[in-house]
Amino acid sequence: MPIAFDHIAIALDEIPVGLPFVVGELGGRYCGSGDEGSFLWRQYRFVGGGILELLEPAGEPGGFLHRFLTARGGGVHHVTFKIDNLVRRCELAAELGFEVVGFDDTDARWQEAFLHPRGAGGIVVQLVSGPGDDSEKALQEPPPNDPDPGPPVVSLVGLRMGCRDLATARRLWCELLEGEARPGAHPHVRWKGSPMRVSLIAGPVDVPLAVEVECLHPVLLPQGPHPVLRTEFEPVDPRHEDEPRHDLEPVEEDDGGDVYLLEEP
């Protein structure tokens, strides 16, 4: 089974407050949700197949999303990759110098582990293995309180990442996760059969910079981070790309600590 870039996850205080933008303005279509006890999740699919997941904290204060929101105020929390063999991939991750946390293979239908953001480019990378089901991402009847979907005006192109060391970034995205990088100063890493990519921008810190979108119809995107999602949505044209326009300003060094992480099982 080839490795696939499955979705981008964004944390916010309450999922419904992000839906007027994700659904009403960008045209995301509901394709699933769940309650995991310490957090809620809801996924929306866009033209081309890219998926955005919204995360909301639940349960007692002090959970991983509570910590993340307190420390960061929200924004991109993790990316999820579906892989072939969890044990083998985690062994390779350790050999390549990445810290594996939250390993759980007790359920054959959903085996998962996470790469700590301290060594994985400033973002949690979730590795998931299991039999999978293409119907999982089929569009579904949205929850009754969802806003009416607007026209599908964007395609999710992928995630733009600032990185201090392109060699380490390539070791993560290309060697461990078997992505194919376009040569150049700002490589785009792609996965066969996956609609989304990771774009690497050299800079002084490891940090998610923006969700890249292709505008299929006119849409007004906020300048800078969205006020609710705390995430920048950057328009790109994958067919006619110039050098990336996003300038990474120096900020105070921050390795993320443990504010991203799921509780150990």
PDB file of N, CA and C in Angstrom, residues 175-253:
ATOM      1  N   GLU A 175      12.343  10.461   2.911  1.00  0.00           N
ATOM      2  CA  GLU A 175      12.915   9.156   3.236  1.00  0.00           C
ATOM      3  C   GLU A 175      11.968   8.330   4.096  1.00  0.00           C
ATOM      4  N   LEU A 176      11.468   8.908   5.191  1.00  0.00           N
ATOM      5  CA  LEU A 176      10.565   8.159   6.063  1.00  0.00           C
ATOM      6  C   LEU A 176       9.195   7.968   5.431  1.00  0.00           C
ATOM      7  N   LEU A 177       8.645   9.063   4.883  1.00  0.00           N
ATOM      8  CA  LEU A 177       7.278   9.011   4.365  1.00  0.00           C
ATOM      9  C   LEU A 177       7.216   8.843   2.850  1.00  0.00           C
ATOM     10  N   GLU A 178       8.365   8.689   2.206  1.00  0.00           N
ATOM     11  CA  GLU A 178       8.460   8.296   0.804  1.00  0.00           C
ATOM     12  C   GLU A 178       7.780   9.261  -0.153  1.00  0.00           C
ATOM     13  N   GLY A 179       7.796  10.553   0.198  1.00  0.00           N
ATOM     14  CA  GLY A 179       7.301  11.542  -0.738  1.00  0.00           C
ATOM     15  C   GLY A 179       8.335  11.827  -1.816  1.00  0.00           C
ATOM     16  N   GLU A 180       7.876  12.360  -2.933  1.00  0.00           N
ATOM     17  CA  GLU A 180       8.754  12.726  -4.038  1.00  0.00           C
ATOM     18  C   GLU A 180       8.863  14.242  -4.085  1.00  0.00           C
ATOM     19  N   ALA A 181      10.093  14.747  -3.979  1.00  0.00           N
ATOM     20  CA  ALA A 181      10.321  16.185  -3.910  1.00  0.00           C
ATOM     21  C   ALA A 181      10.706  16.735  -5.275  1.00  0.00           C
ATOM     22  N   ARG A 182      10.068  17.838  -5.650  1.00  0.00           N
ATOM     23  CA  ARG A 182      10.487  18.566  -6.829  1.00  0.00           C
ATOM     24  C   ARG A 182      11.785  19.277  -6.515  1.00  0.00           C
ATOM     25  N   PRO A 183      12.811  19.129  -7.366  1.00  0.00           N
ATOM     26  CA  PRO A 183      14.086  19.802  -7.093  1.00  0.00           C
ATOM     27  C   PRO A 183      13.915  21.313  -7.034  1.00  0.00           C
ATOM     28  N   GLY A 184      14.785  21.943  -6.275  1.00  0.00           N
ATOM     29  CA  GLY A 184      14.756  23.398  -6.203  1.00  0.00           C
ATOM     30  C   GLY A 184      14.963  23.891  -4.793  1.00  0.00           C
ATOM     31  N   ALA A 185      15.072  25.207  -4.657  1.00  0.00           N
ATOM     32  CA  ALA A 185      15.307  25.800  -3.350  1.00  0.00           C
ATOM     33  C   ALA A 185      14.106  25.621  -2.430  1.00  0.00           C
ATOM     34  N   HIS A 186      12.896  25.558  -2.986  1.00  0.00           N
ATOM     35  CA  HIS A 186      11.672  25.420  -2.200  1.00  0.00           C
ATOM     36  C   HIS A 186      10.902  24.198  -2.708  1.00  0.00           C
ATOM     37  N   PRO A 187      11.340  22.995  -2.338  1.00  0.00           N
ATOM     38  CA  PRO A 187      10.728  21.800  -2.916  1.00  0.00           C
ATOM     39  C   PRO A 187       9.299  21.584  -2.448  1.00  0.00           C
ATOM     40  N   HIS A 188       8.504  21.045  -3.347  1.00  0.00           N
ATOM     41  CA  HIS A 188       7.169  20.551  -3.025  1.00  0.00           C
ATOM     42  C   HIS A 188       7.267  19.031  -2.951  1.00  0.00           C
ATOM     43  N   VAL A 189       6.791  18.450  -1.860  1.00  0.00           N
ATOM     44  CA  VAL A 189       6.839  17.006  -1.681  1.00  0.00           C
ATOM     45  C   VAL A 189       5.448  16.450  -1.936  1.00  0.00           C
ATOM     46  N   ARG A 190       5.376  15.455  -2.805  1.00  0.00           N
ATOM     47  CA  ARG A 190       4.094  14.877  -3.212  1.00  0.00           C
ATOM     48  C   ARG A 190       4.093  13.374  -2.976  1.00  0.00           C
ATOM     49  N   TRP A 191       2.868  12.835  -2.892  1.00  0.00           N
ATOM     50  CA  TRP A 191       2.672  11.398  -2.736  1.00  0.00           C
ATOM     51  C   TRP A 191       1.727  10.919  -3.832  1.00  0.00           C
ATOM     52  N   LYS A 192       2.108   9.870  -4.541  1.00  0.00           N
ATOM     53  CA  LYS A 192       1.300   9.356  -5.633  1.00  0.00           C
ATOM     54  C   LYS A 192      -0.087   8.970  -5.122  1.00  0.00           C
ATOM     55  N   GLY A 193      -1.095   9.437  -5.798  1.00  0.00           N
ATOM     56  CA  GLY A 193      -2.461   9.130  -5.406  1.00  0.00           C
ATOM     57  C   GLY A 193      -3.011  10.014  -4.325  1.00  0.00           C
ATOM     58  N   SER A 194      -2.198  10.928  -3.748  1.00  0.00           N
ATOM     59  CA  SER A 194      -2.670  11.839  -2.711  1.00  0.00           C
ATOM     60  C   SER A 194      -2.908  13.217  -3.318  1.00  0.00           C
ATOM     61  N   PRO A 195      -4.016  13.865  -2.970  1.00  0.00           N
ATOM     62  CA  PRO A 195      -4.308  15.166  -3.568  1.00  0.00           C
ATOM     63  C   PRO A 195      -3.504  16.315  -2.994  1.00  0.00           C
ATOM     64  N   MET A 196      -2.844  16.114  -1.827  1.00  0.00           N
ATOM     65  CA  MET A 196      -2.176  17.220  -1.153  1.00  0.00           C
ATOM     66  C   MET A 196      -0.663  17.009  -1.102  1.00  0.00           C
ATOM     67  N   ARG A 197       0.042  18.097  -0.877  1.00  0.00           N
ATOM     68  CA  ARG A 197       1.495  18.096  -0.838  1.00  0.00           C
ATOM     69  C   ARG A 197       1.971  18.825   0.411  1.00  0.00           C
ATOM     70  N   VAL A 198       3.287  18.764   0.671  1.00  0.00           N
ATOM     71  CA  VAL A 198       3.953  19.592   1.671  1.00  0.00           C
ATOM     72  C   VAL A 198       4.975  20.449   0.946  1.00  0.00           C
ATOM     73  N   SER A 199       4.899  21.765   1.139  1.00  0.00           N
ATOM     74  CA  SER A 199       5.855  22.695   0.551  1.00  0.00           C
ATOM     75  C   SER A 199       6.842  23.128   1.624  1.00  0.00           C
ATOM     76  N   LEU A 200       8.126  23.069   1.322  1.00  0.00           N
ATOM     77  CA  LEU A 200       9.178  23.358   2.294  1.00  0.00           C
ATOM     78  C   LEU A 200       9.809  24.707   1.986  1.00  0.00           C
ATOM     79  N   ILE A 201       9.819  25.590   2.994  1.00  0.00           N
ATOM     80  CA  ILE A 201      10.386  26.929   2.864  1.00  0.00           C
ATOM     81  C   ILE A 201      11.485  27.083   3.901  1.00  0.00           C
ATOM     82  N   ALA A 202      12.714  27.287   3.460  1.00  0.00           N
ATOM     83  CA  ALA A 202      13.825  27.446   4.396  1.00  0.00           C
ATOM     84  C   ALA A 202      13.640  28.712   5.219  1.00  0.00           C
ATOM     85  N   GLY A 203      13.884  28.616   6.528  1.00  0.00           N
ATOM     86  CA  GLY A 203      13.731  29.758   7.411  1.00  0.00           C
ATOM     87  C   GLY A 203      14.357  29.480   8.760  1.00  0.00           C
ATOM     88  N   PRO A 204      14.252  30.416   9.700  1.00  0.00           N
ATOM     89  CA  PRO A 204      14.935  30.270  10.990  1.00  0.00           C
ATOM     90  C   PRO A 204      14.233  29.358  11.980  1.00  0.00           C
ATOM     91  N   VAL A 205      12.976  28.973  11.735  1.00  0.00           N
ATOM     92  CA  VAL A 205      12.253  28.130  12.681  1.00  0.00           C
ATOM     93  C   VAL A 205      11.449  27.078  11.925  1.00  0.00           C
ATOM     94  N   ASP A 206      11.174  25.968  12.638  1.00  0.00           N
ATOM     95  CA  ASP A 206      10.272  24.934  12.127  1.00  0.00           C
ATOM     96  C   ASP A 206       8.860  25.290  12.551  1.00  0.00           C
ATOM     97  N   VAL A 207       7.978  25.537  11.584  1.00  0.00           N
ATOM     98  CA  VAL A 207       6.629  25.975  11.929  1.00  0.00           C
ATOM     99  C   VAL A 207       5.716  25.822  10.715  1.00  0.00           C
ATOM    100  N   PRO A 208       4.444  25.408  10.927  1.00  0.00           N
ATOM    101  CA  PRO A 208       3.490  25.457   9.819  1.00  0.00           C
ATOM    102  C   PRO A 208       3.229  26.913   9.432  1.00  0.00           C
ATOM    103  N   LEU A 209       3.314  27.214   8.152  1.00  0.00           N
ATOM    104  CA  LEU A 209       3.137  28.586   7.691  1.00  0.00           C
ATOM    105  C   LEU A 209       1.732  28.853   7.166  1.00  0.00           C
ATOM    106  N   ALA A 210       1.197  27.942   6.367  1.00  0.00           N
ATOM    107  CA  ALA A 210      -0.087  28.218   5.737  1.00  0.00           C
ATOM    108  C   ALA A 210      -0.657  26.942   5.141  1.00  0.00           C
ATOM    109  N   VAL A 211      -1.977  26.914   5.043  1.00  0.00           N
ATOM    110  CA  VAL A 211      -2.661  25.928   4.216  1.00  0.00           C
ATOM    111  C   VAL A 211      -2.750  26.521   2.812  1.00  0.00           C
ATOM    112  N   GLU A 212      -2.196  25.826   1.851  1.00  0.00           N
ATOM    113  CA  GLU A 212      -2.218  26.306   0.470  1.00  0.00           C
ATOM    114  C   GLU A 212      -3.510  25.876  -0.206  1.00  0.00           C
ATOM    115  N   VAL A 213      -4.158  26.821  -0.874  1.00  0.00           N
ATOM    116  CA  VAL A 213      -5.399  26.528  -1.585  1.00  0.00           C
ATOM    117  C   VAL A 213      -5.312  27.054  -3.013  1.00  0.00           C
ATOM    118  N   GLU A 214      -5.946  26.342  -3.909  1.00  0.00           N
ATOM    119  CA  GLU A 214      -6.109  26.822  -5.272  1.00  0.00           C
ATOM    120  C   GLU A 214      -7.527  27.365  -5.399  1.00  0.00           C
ATOM    121  N   CYS A 215      -7.655  28.617  -5.774  1.00  0.00           N
ATOM    122  CA  CYS A 215      -8.969  29.249  -5.897  1.00  0.00           C
ATOM    123  C   CYS A 215      -9.556  28.934  -7.270  1.00  0.00           C
ATOM    124  N   LEU A 216     -10.626  28.151  -7.262  1.00  0.00           N
ATOM    125  CA  LEU A 216     -11.275  27.768  -8.508  1.00  0.00           C
ATOM    126  C   LEU A 216     -12.274  28.821  -8.958  1.00  0.00           C
ATOM    127  N   HIS A 217     -12.748  29.606  -8.019  1.00  0.00           N
ATOM    128  CA  HIS A 217     -13.668  30.713  -8.269  1.00  0.00           C
ATOM    129  C   HIS A 217     -13.260  31.847  -7.341  1.00  0.00           C
ATOM    130  N   PRO A 218     -13.684  33.068  -7.617  1.00  0.00           N
ATOM    131  CA  PRO A 218     -13.307  34.186  -6.743  1.00  0.00           C
ATOM    132  C   PRO A 218     -13.749  33.951  -5.295  1.00  0.00           C
ATOM    133  N   VAL A 219     -12.847  34.179  -4.360  1.00  0.00           N
ATOM    134  CA  VAL A 219     -13.149  34.030  -2.941  1.00  0.00           C
ATOM    135  C   VAL A 219     -12.271  35.014  -2.180  1.00  0.00           C
ATOM    136  N   LEU A 220     -12.831  35.612  -1.152  1.00  0.00           N
ATOM    137  CA  LEU A 220     -12.101  36.571  -0.339  1.00  0.00           C
ATOM    138  C   LEU A 220     -11.453  35.830   0.825  1.00  0.00           C
ATOM    139  N   LEU A 221     -10.128  35.744   0.801  1.00  0.00           N
ATOM    140  CA  LEU A 221      -9.382  35.101   1.878  1.00  0.00           C
ATOM    141  C   LEU A 221      -8.824  36.165   2.819  1.00  0.00           C
ATOM    142  N   PRO A 222      -8.791  35.897   4.119  1.00  0.00           N
ATOM    143  CA  PRO A 222      -8.271  36.892   5.057  1.00  0.00           C
ATOM    144  C   PRO A 222      -6.788  37.139   4.847  1.00  0.00           C
ATOM    145  N   GLN A 223      -6.361  38.341   5.117  1.00  0.00           N
ATOM    146  CA  GLN A 223      -4.941  38.658   5.111  1.00  0.00           C
ATOM    147  C   GLN A 223      -4.340  38.188   6.429  1.00  0.00           C
ATOM    148  N   GLY A 224      -3.368  37.305   6.361  1.00  0.00           N
ATOM    149  CA  GLY A 224      -2.798  36.745   7.575  1.00  0.00           C
ATOM    150  C   GLY A 224      -3.676  35.620   8.120  1.00  0.00           C
ATOM    151  N   PRO A 225      -3.410  35.171   9.344  1.00  0.00           N
ATOM    152  CA  PRO A 225      -4.162  34.054   9.915  1.00  0.00           C
ATOM    153  C   PRO A 225      -5.652  34.370  10.047  1.00  0.00           C
ATOM    154  N   HIS A 226      -6.481  33.376   9.767  1.00  0.00           N
ATOM    155  CA  HIS A 226      -7.915  33.524   9.963  1.00  0.00           C
ATOM    156  C   HIS A 226      -8.172  33.789  11.448  1.00  0.00           C
ATOM    157  N   PRO A 227      -9.044  34.740  11.796  1.00  0.00           N
ATOM    158  CA  PRO A 227      -9.205  35.122  13.209  1.00  0.00           C
ATOM    159  C   PRO A 227      -9.741  34.008  14.099  1.00  0.00           C
ATOM    160  N   VAL A 228     -10.446  33.036  13.542  1.00  0.00           N
ATOM    161  CA  VAL A 228     -10.982  31.933  14.341  1.00  0.00           C
ATOM    162  C   VAL A 228     -10.094  30.697  14.236  1.00  0.00           C
ATOM    163  N   LEU A 229      -9.706  30.339  13.028  1.00  0.00           N
ATOM    164  CA  LEU A 229      -8.921  29.131  12.811  1.00  0.00           C
ATOM    165  C   LEU A 229      -7.440  29.334  13.104  1.00  0.00           C
ATOM    166  N   ARG A 230      -7.022  30.593  13.252  1.00  0.00           N
ATOM    167  CA  ARG A 230      -5.625  30.910  13.570  1.00  0.00           C
ATOM    168  C   ARG A 230      -4.673  30.265  12.562  1.00  0.00           C
ATOM    169  N   THR A 231      -5.104  30.213  11.322  1.00  0.00           N
ATOM    170  CA  THR A 231      -4.355  29.573  10.250  1.00  0.00           C
ATOM    171  C   THR A 231      -4.417  30.460   9.028  1.00  0.00           C
ATOM    172  N   GLU A 232      -3.298  30.600   8.352  1.00  0.00           N
ATOM    173  CA  GLU A 232      -3.286  31.371   7.115  1.00  0.00           C
ATOM    174  C   GLU A 232      -3.668  30.462   5.952  1.00  0.00           C
ATOM    175  N   PHE A 233      -4.524  30.967   5.081  1.00  0.00           N
ATOM    176  CA  PHE A 233      -4.910  30.256   3.867  1.00  0.00           C
ATOM    177  C   PHE A 233      -4.330  31.025   2.686  1.00  0.00           C
ATOM    178  N   GLU A 234      -3.329  30.419   2.050  1.00  0.00           N
ATOM    179  CA  GLU A 234      -2.547  31.105   1.033  1.00  0.00           C
ATOM    180  C   GLU A 234      -2.934  30.605  -0.357  1.00  0.00           C
ATOM    181  N   PRO A 235      -3.387  31.502  -1.247  1.00  0.00           N
ATOM    182  CA  PRO A 235      -3.733  31.062  -2.606  1.00  0.00           C
ATOM    183  C   PRO A 235      -2.480  30.777  -3.429  1.00  0.00           C
ATOM    184  N   VAL A 236      -2.484  29.667  -4.145  1.00  0.00           N
ATOM    185  CA  VAL A 236      -1.397  29.304  -5.051  1.00  0.00           C
ATOM    186  C   VAL A 236      -2.020  28.780  -6.337  1.00  0.00           C
ATOM    187  N   ASP A 237      -1.214  28.760  -7.375  1.00  0.00           N
ATOM    188  CA  ASP A 237      -1.623  28.157  -8.638  1.00  0.00           C
ATOM    189  C   ASP A 237      -0.606  27.077  -8.964  1.00  0.00           C
ATOM    190  N   PRO A 238      -0.887  25.814  -8.644  1.00  0.00           N
ATOM    191  CA  PRO A 238       0.102  24.751  -8.854  1.00  0.00           C
ATOM    192  C   PRO A 238       0.525  24.603 -10.307  1.00  0.00           C
ATOM    193  N   ARG A 239      -0.284  25.084 -11.223  1.00  0.00           N
ATOM    194  CA  ARG A 239       0.048  24.921 -12.645  1.00  0.00           C
ATOM    195  C   ARG A 239       1.045  25.960 -13.119  1.00  0.00           C
ATOM    196  N   HIS A 240       1.079  27.118 -12.473  1.00  0.00           N
ATOM    197  CA  HIS A 240       1.958  28.200 -12.896  1.00  0.00           C
ATOM    198  C   HIS A 240       2.555  28.859 -11.651  1.00  0.00           C
ATOM    199  N   GLU A 241       3.411  28.135 -10.960  1.00  0.00           N
ATOM    200  CA  GLU A 241       3.913  28.637  -9.687  1.00  0.00           C
ATOM    201  C   GLU A 241       5.196  29.433  -9.855  1.00  0.00           C
ATOM    202  N   ASP A 242       5.237  30.575  -9.180  1.00  0.00           N
ATOM    203  CA  ASP A 242       6.458  31.335  -9.041  1.00  0.00           C
ATOM    204  C   ASP A 242       7.087  30.953  -7.708  1.00  0.00           C
ATOM    205  N   GLU A 243       8.113  31.666  -7.304  1.00  0.00           N
ATOM    206  CA  GLU A 243       8.691  31.439  -5.984  1.00  0.00           C
ATOM    207  C   GLU A 243       7.637  31.743  -4.913  1.00  0.00           C
ATOM    208  N   PRO A 244       7.609  30.988  -3.821  1.00  0.00           N
ATOM    209  CA  PRO A 244       6.624  31.239  -2.759  1.00  0.00           C
ATOM    210  C   PRO A 244       6.695  32.679  -2.267  1.00  0.00           C
ATOM    211  N   ARG A 245       5.543  33.259  -2.002  1.00  0.00           N
ATOM    212  CA  ARG A 245       5.455  34.665  -1.606  1.00  0.00           C
ATOM    213  C   ARG A 245       5.542  34.852  -0.100  1.00  0.00           C
ATOM    214  N   HIS A 246       5.464  33.776   0.661  1.00  0.00           N
ATOM    215  CA  HIS A 246       5.399  33.878   2.123  1.00  0.00           C
ATOM    216  C   HIS A 246       6.791  34.122   2.678  1.00  0.00           C
ATOM    217  N   ASP A 247       7.001  35.249   3.350  1.00  0.00           N
ATOM    218  CA  ASP A 247       8.269  35.563   3.998  1.00  0.00           C
ATOM    219  C   ASP A 247       8.191  35.139   5.457  1.00  0.00           C
ATOM    220  N   LEU A 248       9.150  34.341   5.856  1.00  0.00           N
ATOM    221  CA  LEU A 248       9.167  33.840   7.226  1.00  0.00           C
ATOM    222  C   LEU A 248       9.976  34.788   8.101  1.00  0.00           C
ATOM    223  N   GLU A 249       9.290  35.513   8.972  1.00  0.00           N
ATOM    224  CA  GLU A 249       9.961  36.456   9.861  1.00  0.00           C
ATOM    225  C   GLU A 249      10.565  35.717  11.046  1.00  0.00           C
ATOM    226  N   PRO A 250      11.761  36.118  11.499  1.00  0.00           N
ATOM    227  CA  PRO A 250      12.348  35.481  12.676  1.00  0.00           C
ATOM    228  C   PRO A 250      11.438  35.658  13.891  1.00  0.00           C
ATOM    229  N   VAL A 251      11.263  34.582  14.650  1.00  0.00           N
ATOM    230  CA  VAL A 251      10.490  34.643  15.888  1.00  0.00           C
ATOM    231  C   VAL A 251      11.277  33.926  16.970  1.00  0.00           C
ATOM    232  N   GLU A 252      10.829  34.092  18.188  1.00  0.00           N
ATOM    233  CA  GLU A 252      11.517  33.445  19.308  1.00  0.00           C
ATOM    234  C   GLU A 252      11.456  31.938  19.162  1.00  0.00           C
ATOM    235  N   GLU A 253      12.572  31.297  19.407  1.00  0.00           N
ATOM    236  CA  GLU A 253      12.667  29.845  19.254  1.00  0.00           C
ATOM    237  C   GLU A 253      11.697  29.151  20.214  1.00  0.00           C
TER     238      GLU A 253
END
